[in-house]
Amino acid sequence: MIEVEYAQLVDRLKTAIDREELVTATISQPRSKSSDLRRVKLKPVLLKETYHIQFEYQYERVMKHKNLLRDEAMQELVALLDSFRQGQFQLKSSDVQFQLSKKFKVTFKERQTTAKQVQLTHNREKQYVLPLHEPVPFLIRLGVQSEDGNVKRQKYDKFKQINRFLEFIEDSIKHLPTDRTIRILDFGSGKSYLTFALYHFLHEMKGYDVHITGLDLKKEVIEECAGIARDLGYERLEFLVGDINEYEGESAVDMVVTLHACDVATDMALARAVRWGAKVILSVPCCQKELNRQLDAKPLDVMLQHGLIKERFASLATDSIRAELLGFVGYEAQLLEFIDMEHTPKNILIRAFFTNREASAEERARYMAFKSLLGADPFLERELSDRLVFPAKEDVK
Ligand SMILES: C[S@@+](CC[C@H](N)C(=O)[O-])C[C@H]1O[C@@H](n2cnc3c(N)ncnc32)[C@H](O)[C@@H]1O
């Protein structure tokens, strides 16, 4: 590190911004210990095909963003140098590091690096179904947003998860009735982020006539959710305490959703959905224990001897079995990536639309062979046994 004049530092940063050299930067170490703003991250973004710098302000509890044109960005950067003591800039072909002392003396280092790629991402905010900076009443009540509409830092993953789920809902709407109330059940709704999001999106944003029920075993959580729904005036959103497997309140349901319903709770929900003739099933499973216990497949021991691999294998095999079984009772079922692994390892979404498809004899035989290889006796198959037809064992090669 060498000492340089403050003006030299500002000059270097200005050149970097003017020449679009910035890859990413972090300004940290607030001068004031009481500052709520902890650090600011910078990256270039394209907005309407124009170069901007995005400032991400990381506060104690929330994050805020601002996209600024070059000149405004430079002014903002100089203002930040008044309040922070450290900067790290990754530029196209160098890394810049600096420290500012109490009296604004600058120690500075620039190290040449191999050329880096400048990722000019388009502004991603508009891709969220729910607005990122506008207050949404249910998100505030559930503690995802603060009163001013900013998403709380520690709730960012939840916010993304909710939005991703709503993207799938948006794609599924065409399978739902338009001439009557759409009946939706969220099984294992827990704190009910998703249930509220569904209601907000379908009823408040899209104007659909819906009746949504969130069901969970936890009485206190359900009572709290029911209170929030009442406060928000969400009249067609109800919350019930109960067990998925014993829930008998329906004769027909249009859509069943589950998000992280543990172990076979997901299967119970799928079986219920099938019996009620749900046109749409969206289910993100959770931990998987049933097949993990049953697995007995010598040819796979090279994998299954490792606990971690066995656990993942059991989950993947279970979801494949679920999709296959849904395919045998008239559904087009797909396994899709729910959200990237960075946010949660539970990232497979089972999406099934009822099309009354006929499964072929080959598919059924293939399933039987797979099950027999694993030594599996799936809960969902047992639940749907009266609706499933399989070839005789001796016909399965
Ligand atoms: C991991 S939490 C997920 C909650 C919520 N869907 C979410 O993603 O925020 C799983 C929830 O499923 C509920 N659950 C598990 N088994 C259930 C069952 N048999 N009947 C009803 N709810 C169940 C649990 O009480 C828990 O709240």
Short mmCIF file of C-alpha atoms and ligand atoms in Angstrom, two decimals:
data_model
loop_
_atom_site.label_atom_id
_atom_site.label_comp_id
_atom_site.label_asym_id
_atom_site.label_seq_id
_atom_site.Cartn_x
_atom_site.Cartn_y
_atom_site.Cartn_z
CA MET A 1 0.00 0.00 0.00
CA ILE A 2 1.30 3.49 -0.78
CA GLU A 3 0.10 6.88 0.36
CA VAL A 4 -1.59 8.94 -2.34
CA GLU A 5 -3.48 12.24 -2.41
CA TYR A 6 -7.24 12.08 -1.88
CA ALA A 7 -7.70 13.79 -5.28
CA GLN A 8 -5.64 11.02 -6.94
CA LEU A 9 -7.94 8.37 -5.49
CA VAL A 10 -11.05 10.19 -6.73
CA ASP A 11 -9.39 10.60 -10.12
CA ARG A 12 -8.62 6.89 -10.40
CA LEU A 13 -12.18 5.90 -9.48
CA LYS A 14 -13.60 8.43 -11.94
CA THR A 15 -11.46 7.02 -14.76
CA ALA A 16 -12.59 3.50 -13.87
CA ILE A 17 -16.24 4.52 -14.04
CA ASP A 18 -15.88 6.68 -17.17
CA ARG A 19 -14.11 3.90 -19.02
CA GLU A 20 -16.58 1.27 -17.85
CA GLU A 21 -13.81 -0.70 -16.17
CA LEU A 22 -15.84 -1.60 -13.07
CA VAL A 23 -16.57 -5.29 -12.49
CA THR A 24 -17.72 -5.06 -8.85
CA ALA A 25 -16.83 -3.00 -5.79
CA THR A 26 -17.46 -2.95 -2.08
CA ILE A 27 -17.25 0.13 0.14
CA SER A 28 -17.12 -0.85 3.79
CA GLN A 29 -16.09 0.08 7.34
CA PRO A 30 -18.46 2.96 8.17
CA ARG A 31 -16.74 5.84 9.97
CA SER A 32 -19.59 6.10 12.44
CA LYS A 33 -20.05 3.07 14.70
CA SER A 34 -23.73 3.88 15.02
CA SER A 35 -24.28 3.83 11.25
CA ASP A 36 -27.10 1.53 10.21
CA LEU A 37 -25.60 1.34 6.70
CA ARG A 38 -22.95 -1.40 6.85
CA ARG A 39 -21.57 -1.55 3.32
CA VAL A 40 -22.37 -0.60 -0.23
CA LYS A 41 -21.82 -2.86 -3.22
CA LEU A 42 -21.46 -1.56 -6.75
CA LYS A 43 -21.85 -3.25 -10.08
CA PRO A 44 -22.54 -2.09 -13.63
CA VAL A 45 -26.02 -2.73 -15.05
CA LEU A 46 -27.73 -1.97 -18.33
CA LEU A 47 -31.01 -0.10 -18.05
CA LYS A 48 -32.79 0.58 -21.33
CA GLU A 49 -29.48 -0.28 -22.97
CA THR A 50 -27.70 2.52 -21.04
CA TYR A 51 -24.72 1.95 -18.76
CA HIS A 52 -25.57 2.53 -15.09
CA ILE A 53 -23.90 1.69 -11.82
CA GLN A 54 -26.10 -0.16 -9.37
CA PHE A 55 -25.53 0.75 -5.71
CA GLU A 56 -26.70 -1.87 -3.26
CA TYR A 57 -26.96 -0.37 0.23
CA GLN A 58 -26.72 -3.06 2.86
CA TYR A 59 -28.31 -1.80 6.06
CA GLU A 60 -28.50 -3.70 9.31
CA ARG A 61 -31.93 -5.08 8.40
CA VAL A 62 -32.78 -4.10 4.86
CA MET A 63 -31.20 -3.70 1.45
CA LYS A 64 -31.88 -0.81 -0.91
CA HIS A 65 -30.85 -0.30 -4.49
CA LYS A 66 -30.21 2.72 -6.66
CA ASN A 67 -29.20 2.73 -10.33
CA LEU A 68 -27.23 5.80 -11.34
CA LEU A 69 -25.80 7.15 -14.57
CA ARG A 70 -22.02 7.61 -14.69
CA ASP A 71 -21.87 11.23 -13.42
CA GLU A 72 -24.43 10.70 -10.67
CA ALA A 73 -22.64 7.50 -9.69
CA MET A 74 -19.38 9.38 -9.30
CA GLN A 75 -21.05 12.01 -7.09
CA GLU A 76 -22.58 9.25 -4.97
CA LEU A 77 -19.23 7.50 -4.71
CA VAL A 78 -17.49 10.66 -3.49
CA ALA A 79 -20.28 11.14 -0.94
CA LEU A 80 -19.73 7.58 0.28
CA LEU A 81 -16.01 8.20 0.71
CA ASP A 82 -17.01 10.73 3.39
CA SER A 83 -18.67 8.03 5.46
CA PHE A 84 -16.62 4.86 4.83
CA ARG A 85 -12.99 3.97 5.34
CA GLN A 86 -12.34 1.08 3.01
CA GLY A 87 -12.86 0.28 -0.65
CA GLN A 88 -12.19 -2.75 -2.83
CA PHE A 89 -12.68 -2.37 -6.54
CA GLN A 90 -12.38 -5.14 -9.06
CA LEU A 91 -11.67 -3.50 -12.39
CA LYS A 92 -11.29 -5.09 -15.82
CA SER A 93 -7.53 -5.63 -15.56
CA SER A 94 -6.63 -4.69 -12.00
CA ASP A 95 -7.75 -4.85 -8.38
CA VAL A 96 -7.80 -1.58 -6.43
CA GLN A 97 -7.80 -1.43 -2.66
CA PHE A 98 -7.77 1.66 -0.48
CA GLN A 99 -8.08 2.78 3.14
CA LEU A 100 -9.01 6.24 4.35
CA SER A 101 -7.70 7.39 7.70
CA LYS A 102 -9.62 9.52 10.20
CA LYS A 103 -8.10 12.57 8.56
CA PHE A 104 -8.76 11.30 5.04
CA LYS A 105 -5.18 10.24 4.35
CA VAL A 106 -5.32 7.62 1.63
CA THR A 107 -3.33 4.39 1.44
CA PHE A 108 -3.78 2.80 -1.92
CA LYS A 109 -2.79 -0.31 -3.87
CA GLU A 110 -3.47 -1.26 -7.46
CA ARG A 111 -2.50 -4.75 -8.61
CA GLN A 112 -2.64 -5.75 -12.26
CA THR A 113 -4.66 -8.93 -12.93
CA THR A 114 -5.57 -10.97 -15.96
CA ALA A 115 -8.41 -9.40 -17.93
CA LYS A 116 -11.83 -9.96 -16.30
CA GLN A 117 -15.19 -10.04 -18.00
CA VAL A 118 -17.50 -7.14 -17.18
CA GLN A 119 -20.95 -8.69 -16.65
CA LEU A 120 -23.41 -6.06 -17.72
CA THR A 121 -26.51 -7.57 -16.22
CA HIS A 122 -29.86 -6.12 -17.08
CA ASN A 123 -31.76 -4.80 -14.16
CA ARG A 124 -33.40 -7.89 -12.69
CA GLU A 125 -35.86 -6.19 -10.37
CA LYS A 126 -38.65 -6.06 -12.91
CA GLN A 127 -38.56 -9.84 -13.21
CA TYR A 128 -40.08 -10.37 -9.79
CA VAL A 129 -43.82 -10.94 -9.78
CA LEU A 130 -44.14 -8.92 -6.56
CA PRO A 131 -42.55 -5.47 -6.64
CA LEU A 132 -39.18 -5.24 -4.88
CA HIS A 133 -39.52 -1.77 -3.39
CA GLU A 134 -43.25 -1.20 -3.06
CA PRO A 135 -44.98 -2.03 0.21
CA VAL A 136 -47.11 -5.17 -0.10
CA PRO A 137 -49.33 -5.48 3.00
CA PHE A 138 -48.95 -9.23 3.54
CA LEU A 139 -45.16 -9.09 3.07
CA ILE A 140 -44.97 -6.40 5.73
CA ARG A 141 -47.18 -8.38 8.12
CA LEU A 142 -45.09 -11.53 7.61
CA GLY A 143 -41.89 -9.58 8.25
CA VAL A 144 -40.48 -9.96 4.72
CA GLN A 145 -40.65 -6.23 3.98
CA SER A 146 -40.19 -3.28 6.28
CA GLU A 147 -42.96 -0.65 6.39
CA ASP A 148 -41.35 1.36 3.57
CA GLY A 149 -41.52 -1.63 1.22
CA ASN A 150 -37.89 -2.67 1.29
CA VAL A 151 -37.19 -6.37 1.57
CA LYS A 152 -35.35 -7.23 4.79
CA ARG A 153 -31.91 -8.65 4.18
CA GLN A 154 -32.42 -11.89 6.04
CA LYS A 155 -35.74 -12.42 4.20
CA TYR A 156 -34.35 -12.02 0.71
CA ASP A 157 -34.28 -15.76 0.01
CA LYS A 158 -37.88 -16.09 1.15
CA PHE A 159 -38.86 -13.18 -1.10
CA LYS A 160 -37.19 -14.86 -4.08
CA GLN A 161 -38.80 -18.20 -3.22
CA ILE A 162 -42.28 -16.65 -3.07
CA ASN A 163 -41.75 -14.91 -6.39
CA ARG A 164 -40.48 -18.05 -8.04
CA PHE A 165 -43.54 -19.93 -6.84
CA LEU A 166 -45.77 -17.19 -8.23
CA GLU A 167 -44.08 -17.55 -11.62
CA PHE A 168 -45.18 -21.18 -11.65
CA ILE A 169 -48.68 -20.14 -10.58
CA GLU A 170 -48.79 -17.63 -13.44
CA ASP A 171 -47.91 -20.42 -15.88
CA SER A 172 -50.62 -22.66 -14.42
CA ILE A 173 -53.54 -20.23 -14.51
CA LYS A 174 -54.67 -21.41 -17.94
CA HIS A 175 -55.49 -24.83 -16.44
CA LEU A 176 -57.90 -23.35 -13.88
CA PRO A 177 -61.64 -22.68 -14.32
CA THR A 178 -62.77 -19.17 -15.22
CA ASP A 179 -66.52 -19.61 -14.74
CA ARG A 180 -66.61 -20.25 -11.00
CA THR A 181 -64.64 -19.90 -7.78
CA ILE A 182 -61.19 -21.46 -8.01
CA ARG A 183 -60.64 -23.76 -5.03
CA ILE A 184 -57.04 -23.98 -3.82
CA LEU A 185 -55.45 -25.84 -0.91
CA ASP A 186 -52.01 -25.22 0.53
CA PHE A 187 -51.01 -28.25 2.58
CA GLY A 188 -48.49 -27.83 5.39
CA SER A 189 -48.81 -24.07 4.98
CA GLY A 190 -46.78 -23.24 8.13
CA LYS A 191 -46.16 -19.51 8.39
CA SER A 192 -48.08 -19.30 5.10
CA TYR A 193 -45.89 -16.98 3.07
CA LEU A 194 -47.01 -18.89 0.03
CA THR A 195 -50.69 -18.99 0.93
CA PHE A 196 -50.82 -15.22 1.38
CA ALA A 197 -48.79 -14.75 -1.81
CA LEU A 198 -51.27 -16.91 -3.74
CA TYR A 199 -54.20 -14.91 -2.48
CA HIS A 200 -52.51 -11.58 -3.10
CA PHE A 201 -51.44 -12.56 -6.60
CA LEU A 202 -54.60 -14.31 -7.81
CA HIS A 203 -57.24 -12.22 -6.06
CA GLU A 204 -55.74 -8.79 -5.37
CA MET A 205 -53.48 -8.51 -8.44
CA LYS A 206 -55.31 -10.60 -11.06
CA GLY A 207 -58.88 -10.27 -9.79
CA TYR A 208 -59.70 -14.02 -9.83
CA ASP A 209 -62.52 -15.40 -7.76
CA VAL A 210 -60.65 -17.71 -5.38
CA HIS A 211 -61.20 -19.57 -2.15
CA ILE A 212 -57.88 -20.58 -0.61
CA THR A 213 -57.27 -22.73 2.45
CA GLY A 214 -53.98 -23.13 4.29
CA LEU A 215 -53.84 -26.27 6.44
CA ASP A 216 -51.24 -27.11 9.05
CA LEU A 217 -50.83 -29.11 12.23
CA LYS A 218 -49.56 -26.13 14.23
CA LYS A 219 -52.44 -24.45 16.02
CA GLU A 220 -50.64 -21.30 17.15
CA VAL A 221 -49.15 -20.59 13.74
CA ILE A 222 -52.51 -21.11 12.06
CA GLU A 223 -54.26 -18.80 14.52
CA GLU A 224 -51.71 -16.10 13.82
CA CYS A 225 -52.17 -16.49 10.06
CA ALA A 226 -55.95 -16.38 10.41
CA GLY A 227 -55.58 -13.13 12.38
CA ILE A 228 -53.41 -11.57 9.68
CA ALA A 229 -55.88 -12.62 6.94
CA ARG A 230 -58.70 -10.98 8.96
CA ASP A 231 -56.71 -7.79 9.47
CA LEU A 232 -55.91 -7.57 5.76
CA GLY A 233 -59.54 -8.17 4.80
CA TYR A 234 -58.65 -11.33 2.84
CA GLU A 235 -62.14 -12.76 3.13
CA ARG A 236 -61.71 -15.79 0.88
CA LEU A 237 -58.49 -16.93 2.55
CA GLU A 238 -58.95 -19.27 5.49
CA PHE A 239 -56.59 -21.18 7.75
CA LEU A 240 -57.38 -24.49 9.37
CA VAL A 241 -55.64 -26.62 11.93
CA GLY A 242 -55.48 -30.23 10.82
CA ASP A 243 -53.62 -33.22 9.46
CA ILE A 244 -53.34 -33.51 5.69
CA ASN A 245 -54.16 -37.19 5.90
CA GLU A 246 -57.37 -36.66 7.82
CA TYR A 247 -58.62 -33.58 6.02
CA GLU A 248 -62.01 -34.41 4.58
CA GLY A 249 -63.48 -30.98 4.00
CA GLU A 250 -63.65 -31.17 0.19
CA SER A 251 -65.23 -33.03 -2.68
CA ALA A 252 -63.39 -31.20 -5.46
CA VAL A 253 -60.34 -28.96 -5.54
CA ASP A 254 -58.77 -27.17 -8.51
CA MET A 255 -55.22 -26.71 -7.31
CA VAL A 256 -53.13 -28.21 -4.53
CA VAL A 257 -49.81 -26.66 -3.53
CA THR A 258 -47.23 -27.69 -0.99
CA LEU A 259 -43.95 -26.07 -0.10
CA HIS A 260 -41.56 -28.15 1.97
CA ALA A 261 -44.13 -30.46 3.51
CA CYS A 262 -41.87 -32.92 5.33
CA ASP A 263 -41.29 -36.49 4.20
CA VAL A 264 -44.50 -38.34 3.28
CA ALA A 265 -46.65 -35.27 4.10
CA THR A 266 -45.94 -34.36 0.47
CA ASP A 267 -47.25 -37.76 -0.66
CA MET A 268 -50.36 -37.38 1.46
CA ALA A 269 -51.01 -34.05 -0.24
CA LEU A 270 -50.42 -35.52 -3.71
CA ALA A 271 -52.79 -38.41 -2.99
CA ARG A 272 -55.48 -36.01 -1.76
CA ALA A 273 -55.01 -33.83 -4.85
CA VAL A 274 -55.48 -36.83 -7.14
CA ARG A 275 -58.65 -37.93 -5.33
CA TRP A 276 -60.15 -34.45 -5.53
CA GLY A 277 -59.36 -34.27 -9.24
CA ALA A 278 -57.08 -31.25 -8.89
CA LYS A 279 -56.25 -29.86 -12.33
CA VAL A 280 -52.97 -28.40 -11.08
CA ILE A 281 -50.50 -29.71 -8.52
CA LEU A 282 -47.44 -27.70 -7.55
CA SER A 283 -45.34 -29.33 -4.90
CA VAL A 284 -41.84 -28.64 -3.62
CA PRO A 285 -40.98 -31.62 -1.43
CA CYS A 286 -38.87 -31.44 1.69
CA CYS A 287 -36.70 -33.97 3.49
CA GLN A 288 -37.17 -37.57 2.37
CA LYS A 289 -36.95 -40.36 4.89
CA GLU A 290 -39.20 -43.17 3.67
CA LEU A 291 -37.15 -44.44 0.73
CA ASN A 292 -33.91 -43.77 2.60
CA ARG A 293 -35.03 -46.41 5.11
CA GLN A 294 -36.19 -48.87 2.46
CA LEU A 295 -33.30 -48.64 -0.02
CA ASP A 296 -31.78 -52.05 -0.61
CA ALA A 297 -30.00 -52.17 -3.94
CA LYS A 298 -26.69 -54.03 -4.00
CA PRO A 299 -25.75 -52.80 -7.51
CA LEU A 300 -25.91 -49.24 -6.17
CA ASP A 301 -23.85 -49.79 -3.04
CA VAL A 302 -20.92 -47.89 -4.53
CA MET A 303 -23.15 -44.84 -4.15
CA LEU A 304 -25.35 -45.82 -1.25
CA GLN A 305 -22.49 -46.60 1.13
CA HIS A 306 -22.09 -42.82 1.50
CA GLY A 307 -24.80 -41.38 3.78
CA LEU A 308 -24.92 -38.05 1.98
CA ILE A 309 -25.22 -39.65 -1.46
CA LYS A 310 -27.83 -42.07 -0.17
CA GLU A 311 -29.91 -39.21 1.20
CA ARG A 312 -29.74 -37.28 -2.07
CA PHE A 313 -30.35 -40.39 -4.13
CA ALA A 314 -33.40 -41.25 -2.01
CA SER A 315 -34.81 -37.75 -2.57
CA LEU A 316 -34.23 -37.80 -6.32
CA ALA A 317 -35.59 -41.33 -6.69
CA THR A 318 -38.64 -40.44 -4.58
CA ASP A 319 -39.47 -37.41 -6.70
CA SER A 320 -39.03 -39.47 -9.86
CA ILE A 321 -41.40 -42.09 -8.44
CA ARG A 322 -43.91 -39.38 -7.52
CA ALA A 323 -43.83 -37.97 -11.04
CA GLU A 324 -44.21 -41.44 -12.53
CA LEU A 325 -47.17 -42.32 -10.31
CA LEU A 326 -48.92 -39.05 -11.15
CA GLY A 327 -48.37 -39.97 -14.79
CA PHE A 328 -50.26 -43.24 -14.19
CA VAL A 329 -53.35 -41.41 -12.92
CA GLY A 330 -53.78 -38.96 -15.78
CA TYR A 331 -51.27 -36.18 -15.05
CA GLU A 332 -48.51 -34.72 -17.19
CA ALA A 333 -45.90 -34.40 -14.48
CA GLN A 334 -42.55 -32.64 -14.70
CA LEU A 335 -39.72 -32.16 -12.24
CA LEU A 336 -38.43 -28.59 -12.50
CA GLU A 337 -35.81 -26.49 -10.76
CA PHE A 338 -37.63 -24.44 -8.17
CA ILE A 339 -34.90 -22.09 -7.05
CA ASP A 340 -31.15 -22.24 -7.48
CA MET A 341 -29.07 -24.28 -5.05
CA GLU A 342 -27.54 -21.13 -3.63
CA HIS A 343 -30.80 -20.48 -1.76
CA THR A 344 -31.98 -23.93 -0.78
CA PRO A 345 -30.98 -27.50 -1.59
CA LYS A 346 -34.69 -28.38 -1.61
CA ASN A 347 -35.03 -27.12 -5.10
CA ILE A 348 -37.16 -29.57 -7.08
CA LEU A 349 -40.71 -28.64 -7.94
CA ILE A 350 -43.17 -31.30 -9.04
CA ARG A 351 -45.56 -29.69 -11.49
CA ALA A 352 -48.48 -31.76 -12.68
CA PHE A 353 -51.40 -30.81 -14.89
CA PHE A 354 -54.33 -33.19 -15.26
CA THR A 355 -54.73 -34.07 -18.94
CA ASN A 356 -56.27 -37.52 -18.53
CA ARG A 357 -53.27 -39.03 -20.26
CA GLU A 358 -52.94 -42.78 -20.64
CA ALA A 359 -49.66 -44.26 -19.46
CA SER A 360 -48.21 -46.94 -21.72
CA ALA A 361 -47.53 -50.53 -20.65
CA GLU A 362 -43.79 -49.82 -21.12
CA GLU A 363 -43.93 -46.93 -18.64
CA ARG A 364 -45.65 -49.14 -16.09
CA ALA A 365 -43.18 -51.97 -16.57
CA ARG A 366 -40.26 -49.53 -16.37
CA TYR A 367 -41.60 -48.23 -13.06
CA MET A 368 -42.00 -51.73 -11.65
CA ALA A 369 -38.43 -52.62 -12.59
CA PHE A 370 -37.09 -49.43 -11.00
CA LYS A 371 -39.01 -50.01 -7.80
CA SER A 372 -37.87 -53.58 -7.58
CA LEU A 373 -34.22 -52.58 -8.14
CA LEU A 374 -34.44 -50.18 -5.19
CA GLY A 375 -36.52 -52.37 -2.90
CA ALA A 376 -38.98 -49.48 -2.71
CA ASP A 377 -42.51 -49.58 -1.36
CA PRO A 378 -43.68 -45.99 -1.96
CA PHE A 379 -46.27 -44.40 0.30
CA LEU A 380 -47.91 -42.66 -2.66
CA GLU A 381 -48.34 -45.92 -4.53
CA ARG A 382 -50.01 -47.50 -1.51
CA GLU A 383 -52.28 -44.46 -1.14
CA LEU A 384 -53.34 -44.62 -4.78
CA SER A 385 -53.41 -48.42 -5.08
CA ASP A 386 -57.10 -48.56 -6.07
CA ARG A 387 -56.37 -46.37 -9.10
CA LEU A 388 -53.17 -48.01 -10.30
CA VAL A 389 -52.88 -50.89 -12.68
CA PHE A 390 -49.56 -52.65 -13.10
CA PRO A 391 -48.43 -55.51 -15.30
CA ALA A 392 -48.10 -58.87 -13.55
CA LYS A 393 -44.66 -59.40 -11.92
CA GLU A 394 -43.77 -62.22 -14.32
CA ASP A 395 -44.31 -59.85 -17.27
CA VAL A 396 -41.75 -57.34 -15.94
CA LYS A 397 -38.29 -58.03 -17.33
C1 LIG B 1 -41.03 -26.98 6.54
S1 LIG B 1 -42.59 -26.38 6.95
C2 LIG B 1 -43.02 -25.46 5.52
C3 LIG B 1 -44.06 -24.42 5.78
C4 LIG B 1 -44.46 -23.56 4.58
N1 LIG B 1 -45.10 -24.33 3.53
C5 LIG B 1 -43.28 -22.79 4.07
O1 LIG B 1 -42.69 -23.24 3.09
O2 LIG B 1 -42.94 -21.77 4.65
C6 LIG B 1 -43.57 -27.84 6.86
C7 LIG B 1 -44.93 -27.65 7.46
O3 LIG B 1 -45.71 -28.84 7.20
C8 LIG B 1 -46.53 -29.06 8.33
N2 LIG B 1 -46.94 -30.48 8.31
C9 LIG B 1 -46.14 -31.58 8.35
N3 LIG B 1 -46.89 -32.71 8.33
C10 LIG B 1 -48.19 -32.31 8.24
C11 LIG B 1 -49.43 -32.99 8.19
N4 LIG B 1 -49.48 -34.32 8.22
N5 LIG B 1 -50.56 -32.27 8.13
C12 LIG B 1 -50.52 -30.92 8.10
N6 LIG B 1 -49.38 -30.21 8.16
C13 LIG B 1 -48.22 -30.89 8.24
C14 LIG B 1 -45.64 -28.70 9.50
O4 LIG B 1 -46.39 -28.40 10.66
C15 LIG B 1 -44.89 -27.48 8.96
O5 LIG B 1 -45.51 -26.26 9.30
#
